[in-house]
């Protein structure tokens, strides 16, 4: 199935200081492998090209407002962030989009939630369908956590979901590869950024 520009959006998941920068909450686990992978540069280039072509770009941020919002402490992951929730306040340094993508986020839609899936606990699914979007191109971190959860969730919502394999990353190459193999089976299929540029006839920046 070829991508149709009029019905396609890019969903950029958790490109935040807390997730991928050394000073962030998950920095000890993710900062180094993300830097080594080069994924930030590739995702930034993809986002820029899609914006220039007029496709919707949506950033999903994990943040925790005072009172906890929709946070449910039902996993070890959620209990750990709940214990450090002041670091995840919407206006905290760690919750901000990484510097490489700040200008893109200013030109995009930004949705915050307190879930692992970017599509849970916010108005984002309605926002997408109201604009005729039925296809999602997912970039983000981590492949085997928020990206996979979002991709599976989006598929169950009825979206055609394509994880962009060279624009996502995980803590280890093994977990990244295993997650992509799973997603190949349970989504509309993984694509490379090169395939996206080719199918949408978009120039790489």
CSV table of N, CA and C in Angstrom, one decimal, residues 97-159:
chain,number,residue,atom,x,y,z
A,97,UNK,N,11.1,19.2,24.5
A,97,UNK,CA,11.6,18.6,23.3
A,97,UNK,C,13.1,18.9,23.1
A,98,UNK,N,13.8,17.9,22.6
A,98,UNK,CA,15.3,18.1,22.5
A,98,UNK,C,15.6,19.3,21.6
A,99,UNK,N,16.7,20.0,21.8
A,99,UNK,CA,17.0,21.2,21.1
A,99,UNK,C,17.0,21.0,19.5
A,100,UNK,N,17.4,19.9,19.1
A,100,UNK,CA,17.4,19.6,17.6
A,100,UNK,C,16.1,19.7,17.0
A,101,UNK,N,15.0,19.6,17.8
A,101,UNK,CA,13.7,19.5,17.2
A,101,UNK,C,12.7,20.6,17.8
A,102,UNK,N,13.3,21.5,18.5
A,102,UNK,CA,12.5,22.6,19.2
A,102,UNK,C,11.7,23.4,18.1
A,103,UNK,N,12.4,23.8,17.1
A,103,UNK,CA,11.7,24.6,16.1
A,103,UNK,C,10.7,23.8,15.3
A,104,UNK,N,10.9,22.5,15.1
A,104,UNK,CA,9.9,21.7,14.5
A,104,UNK,C,8.7,21.6,15.4
A,105,UNK,N,8.9,21.4,16.7
A,105,UNK,CA,7.7,21.3,17.6
A,105,UNK,C,6.9,22.6,17.6
A,106,UNK,N,7.6,23.7,17.5
A,106,UNK,CA,6.9,25.0,17.4
A,106,UNK,C,5.9,25.1,16.2
A,107,UNK,N,6.3,24.4,15.2
A,107,UNK,CA,5.5,24.4,14.0
A,107,UNK,C,4.5,23.2,13.9
A,108,UNK,N,4.5,22.4,14.9
A,108,UNK,CA,3.7,21.1,14.9
A,108,UNK,C,2.7,21.2,16.0
A,109,UNK,N,1.9,20.2,16.1
A,109,UNK,CA,1.0,20.0,17.2
A,109,UNK,C,1.7,19.2,18.3
A,110,UNK,N,1.4,19.5,19.5
A,110,UNK,CA,2.1,18.8,20.6
A,110,UNK,C,1.0,18.4,21.6
A,111,UNK,N,1.0,17.1,21.9
A,111,UNK,CA,0.1,16.5,22.9
A,111,UNK,C,0.9,15.9,24.0
A,112,UNK,N,0.4,16.2,25.2
A,112,UNK,CA,1.0,15.6,26.4
A,112,UNK,C,0.1,14.5,27.0
A,113,UNK,N,0.7,13.4,27.5
A,113,UNK,CA,-0.1,12.5,28.3
A,113,UNK,C,0.7,11.8,29.3
A,114,UNK,N,0.1,10.9,30.1
A,114,UNK,CA,0.8,10.2,31.2
A,114,UNK,C,0.8,8.7,30.9
A,115,UNK,N,0.8,8.3,29.7
A,115,UNK,CA,0.7,6.9,29.3
A,115,UNK,C,2.0,6.5,28.4
A,116,UNK,N,2.2,5.2,28.3
A,116,UNK,CA,3.3,4.8,27.5
A,116,UNK,C,2.9,4.9,26.0
A,117,UNK,N,1.7,4.6,25.6
A,117,UNK,CA,1.2,4.9,24.3
A,117,UNK,C,1.0,6.4,24.1
A,118,UNK,N,1.5,6.9,23.0
A,118,UNK,CA,1.2,8.3,22.7
A,118,UNK,C,-0.2,8.6,22.3
A,119,UNK,N,-1.0,7.5,22.1
A,119,UNK,CA,-2.4,7.7,21.6
A,119,UNK,C,-3.4,7.5,22.8
A,120,UNK,N,-2.9,7.2,24.0
A,120,UNK,CA,-3.8,7.0,25.1
A,120,UNK,C,-3.9,8.2,26.0
A,121,UNK,N,-5.0,8.4,26.6
A,121,UNK,CA,-5.2,9.5,27.6
A,121,UNK,C,-5.1,10.9,27.1
A,122,UNK,N,-5.4,11.1,25.8
A,122,UNK,CA,-5.4,12.5,25.3
A,122,UNK,C,-6.3,12.5,24.1
A,123,UNK,N,-6.5,13.7,23.6
A,123,UNK,CA,-7.4,13.9,22.4
A,123,UNK,C,-6.8,13.7,21.1
A,124,UNK,N,-5.6,13.1,21.1
A,124,UNK,CA,-4.8,13.0,19.8
A,124,UNK,C,-5.5,12.1,18.8
A,125,UNK,N,-6.1,10.9,19.2
A,125,UNK,CA,-6.8,10.1,18.2
A,125,UNK,C,-7.9,10.9,17.5
A,126,UNK,N,-8.7,11.6,18.2
A,126,UNK,CA,-9.8,12.4,17.6
A,126,UNK,C,-9.2,13.5,16.7
A,127,UNK,N,-8.1,14.2,17.2
A,127,UNK,CA,-7.5,15.2,16.4
A,127,UNK,C,-7.0,14.7,15.0
A,128,UNK,N,-6.5,13.5,15.0
A,128,UNK,CA,-6.0,12.9,13.8
A,128,UNK,C,-7.2,12.5,12.9
A,129,UNK,N,-8.2,11.8,13.4
A,129,UNK,CA,-9.3,11.4,12.5
A,129,UNK,C,-10.1,12.6,12.0
A,130,UNK,N,-10.2,13.6,12.8
A,130,UNK,CA,-10.9,14.8,12.4
A,130,UNK,C,-10.3,15.5,11.2
A,131,UNK,N,-9.0,15.2,11.0
A,131,UNK,CA,-8.3,15.8,9.9
A,131,UNK,C,-8.1,14.8,8.7
A,132,UNK,N,-8.8,13.7,8.8
A,132,UNK,CA,-8.8,12.7,7.7
A,132,UNK,C,-7.5,11.9,7.7
A,133,UNK,N,-6.8,11.8,8.8
A,133,UNK,CA,-5.6,11.0,8.9
A,133,UNK,C,-5.9,9.6,9.2
A,134,UNK,N,-5.5,8.7,8.3
A,134,UNK,CA,-5.6,7.3,8.6
A,134,UNK,C,-4.3,6.5,8.6
A,135,UNK,N,-3.2,7.2,8.4
A,135,UNK,CA,-1.9,6.6,8.3
A,135,UNK,C,-0.9,7.3,9.2
A,136,UNK,N,-0.2,6.6,10.0
A,136,UNK,CA,0.8,7.2,10.9
A,136,UNK,C,2.2,6.7,10.7
A,137,UNK,N,3.1,7.6,10.5
A,137,UNK,CA,4.5,7.3,10.4
A,137,UNK,C,5.2,7.6,11.8
A,138,UNK,N,5.7,6.6,12.5
A,138,UNK,CA,6.1,6.8,13.8
A,138,UNK,C,7.6,6.9,13.9
A,139,UNK,N,8.1,8.0,14.6
A,139,UNK,CA,9.5,8.1,14.9
A,139,UNK,C,9.5,8.2,16.5
A,140,UNK,N,10.7,7.9,17.1
A,140,UNK,CA,10.8,8.1,18.5
A,140,UNK,C,11.6,7.1,19.2
A,141,UNK,N,11.5,7.2,20.6
A,141,UNK,CA,12.3,6.3,21.5
A,141,UNK,C,11.4,6.0,22.7
A,142,UNK,N,11.5,4.8,23.2
A,142,UNK,CA,12.3,3.7,22.7
A,142,UNK,C,11.5,2.7,21.8
A,143,UNK,N,12.2,2.1,20.9
A,143,UNK,CA,11.5,1.2,20.0
A,143,UNK,C,10.6,0.2,20.7
A,144,UNK,N,11.2,-0.4,21.7
A,144,UNK,CA,10.5,-1.6,22.3
A,144,UNK,C,9.6,-1.1,23.5
A,145,UNK,N,9.5,0.2,23.7
A,145,UNK,CA,8.6,0.7,24.8
A,145,UNK,C,7.5,1.6,24.2
A,146,UNK,N,7.7,2.9,24.2
A,146,UNK,CA,6.7,3.8,23.7
A,146,UNK,C,6.4,3.7,22.3
A,147,UNK,N,7.4,3.4,21.4
A,147,UNK,CA,7.1,3.3,20.0
A,147,UNK,C,6.3,2.0,19.7
A,148,UNK,N,6.7,0.9,20.3
A,148,UNK,CA,5.9,-0.3,20.1
A,148,UNK,C,4.5,-0.2,20.7
A,149,UNK,N,4.4,0.3,21.9
A,149,UNK,CA,3.1,0.5,22.5
A,149,UNK,C,2.2,1.4,21.7
A,150,UNK,N,2.7,2.5,21.2
A,150,UNK,CA,1.9,3.4,20.3
A,150,UNK,C,1.5,2.7,19.0
A,151,UNK,N,2.4,2.0,18.4
A,151,UNK,CA,2.2,1.4,17.1
A,151,UNK,C,1.1,0.3,17.2
A,152,UNK,N,1.1,-0.5,18.3
A,152,UNK,CA,0.1,-1.5,18.5
A,152,UNK,C,-1.2,-0.8,18.8
A,153,UNK,N,-1.2,0.2,19.6
A,153,UNK,CA,-2.4,0.9,20.0
A,153,UNK,C,-3.1,1.5,18.8
A,154,UNK,N,-2.2,2.2,18.0
A,154,UNK,CA,-2.7,2.8,16.8
A,154,UNK,C,-3.4,1.9,15.8
A,155,UNK,N,-2.8,0.7,15.7
A,155,UNK,CA,-3.3,-0.4,14.8
A,155,UNK,C,-4.7,-0.8,15.3
A,156,UNK,N,-4.8,-0.9,16.6
A,156,UNK,CA,-6.1,-1.3,17.2
A,156,UNK,C,-7.2,-0.2,17.0
A,157,UNK,N,-6.7,1.0,17.0
A,157,UNK,CA,-7.6,2.2,16.7
A,157,UNK,C,-8.1,2.2,15.2
A,158,UNK,N,-7.4,1.4,14.4
A,158,UNK,CA,-7.8,1.4,13.0
A,158,UNK,C,-6.9,2.2,12.0
A,159,UNK,N,-5.8,2.7,12.6
A,159,UNK,CA,-4.8,3.4,11.7
A,159,UNK,C,-3.9,2.5,11.0
